[in-house]
Each structure stands twice: as C-alpha cells, then as structure tokens.
Coordinates of C-alpha atoms in Angstrom, one line a residue:
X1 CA 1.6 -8.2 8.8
X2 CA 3.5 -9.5 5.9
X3 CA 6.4 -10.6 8.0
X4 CA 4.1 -13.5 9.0
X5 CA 3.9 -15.3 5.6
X6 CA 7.9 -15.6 5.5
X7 CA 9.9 -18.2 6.7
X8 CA 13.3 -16.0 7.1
X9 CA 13.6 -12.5 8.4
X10 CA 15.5 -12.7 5.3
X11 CA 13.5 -13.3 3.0
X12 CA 11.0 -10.6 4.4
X13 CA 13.5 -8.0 3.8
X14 CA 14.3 -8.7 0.3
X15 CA 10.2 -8.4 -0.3
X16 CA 10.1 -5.3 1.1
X17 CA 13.1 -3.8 -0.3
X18 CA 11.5 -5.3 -3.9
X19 CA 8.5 -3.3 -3.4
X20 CA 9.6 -0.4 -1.7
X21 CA 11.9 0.4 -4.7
X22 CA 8.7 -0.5 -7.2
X23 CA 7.1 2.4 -5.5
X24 CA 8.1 6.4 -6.3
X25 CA 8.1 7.2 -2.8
X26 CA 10.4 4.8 -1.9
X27 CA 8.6 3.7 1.4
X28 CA 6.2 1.5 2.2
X29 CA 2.8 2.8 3.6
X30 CA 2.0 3.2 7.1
X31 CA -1.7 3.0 9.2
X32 CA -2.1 6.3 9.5
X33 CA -1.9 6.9 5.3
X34 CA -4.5 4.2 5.0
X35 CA -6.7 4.6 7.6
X36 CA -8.0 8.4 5.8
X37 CA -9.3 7.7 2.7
X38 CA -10.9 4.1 3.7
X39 CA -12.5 6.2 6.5
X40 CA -13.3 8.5 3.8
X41 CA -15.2 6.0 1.6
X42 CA -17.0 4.3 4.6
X43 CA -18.5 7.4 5.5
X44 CA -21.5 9.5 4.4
X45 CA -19.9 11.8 3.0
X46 CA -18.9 9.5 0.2
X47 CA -22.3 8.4 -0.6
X48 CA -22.3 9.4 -3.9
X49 CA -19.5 7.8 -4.9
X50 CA -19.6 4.5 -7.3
X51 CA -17.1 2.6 -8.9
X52 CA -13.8 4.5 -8.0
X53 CA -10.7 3.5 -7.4
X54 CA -8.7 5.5 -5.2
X55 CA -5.3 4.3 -5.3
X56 CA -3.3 5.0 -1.9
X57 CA -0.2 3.4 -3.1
X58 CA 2.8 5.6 -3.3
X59 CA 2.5 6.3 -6.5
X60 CA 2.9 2.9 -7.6
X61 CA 0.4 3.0 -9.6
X62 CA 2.1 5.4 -12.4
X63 CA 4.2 2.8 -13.2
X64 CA 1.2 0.8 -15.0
X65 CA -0.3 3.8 -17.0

C-alpha cells in the first residue's frame, strides 16, 4: 500500500529498506501477521481487555524502551 504515496519505485525502496533495517527482524510485516491479533481484539474473547497496546511490529518497538 505504501508504494502508492511515492513518486519513484526508487524512492519506495529506500523507505522500505530504512525501515526494514529499524526493525530486529529485519522484514517488514505481512497480512497474515496482522490479521491475528486485530482478529484477536475484535473478538469476544478480548472483551475484557482495555487500554492495551499490543505492538505487532517486529520488535521495533524495543528500540524506544
């Protein structure tokens, strides 16, 4: 989706080259990482749940601890 907001294929790349190496896994995400815990959290069996964050980033969120 993000390849849409550039005007090179170029400039696209170095975006996701940026971020992928900003990220311990050294990938970005695909649907089928996402899709879980969103399902997760839209379902009943999270309806308990308040004012989490559930962070489904590659680990790129250790870099801000």
């Amino acid at each position: 989706m993000a390849r849409e907001q550039f005007d090179t294929e170029e400039a696209f790349v170095q975006l996701r080259d940026r971020a992928t190496g900003n990220t311990p896994l050294g990938r970005t995400a695909v649907a089928s990482e996402i899709v879980p815990p969103v399902l997760f959290l839209l379902s009943d069996a999270a309806g308990y749940i308040t004012g989490q964050a559930i962070g489904a980033d590659g680990g790129r969120g250790l870099w801000y601890l």
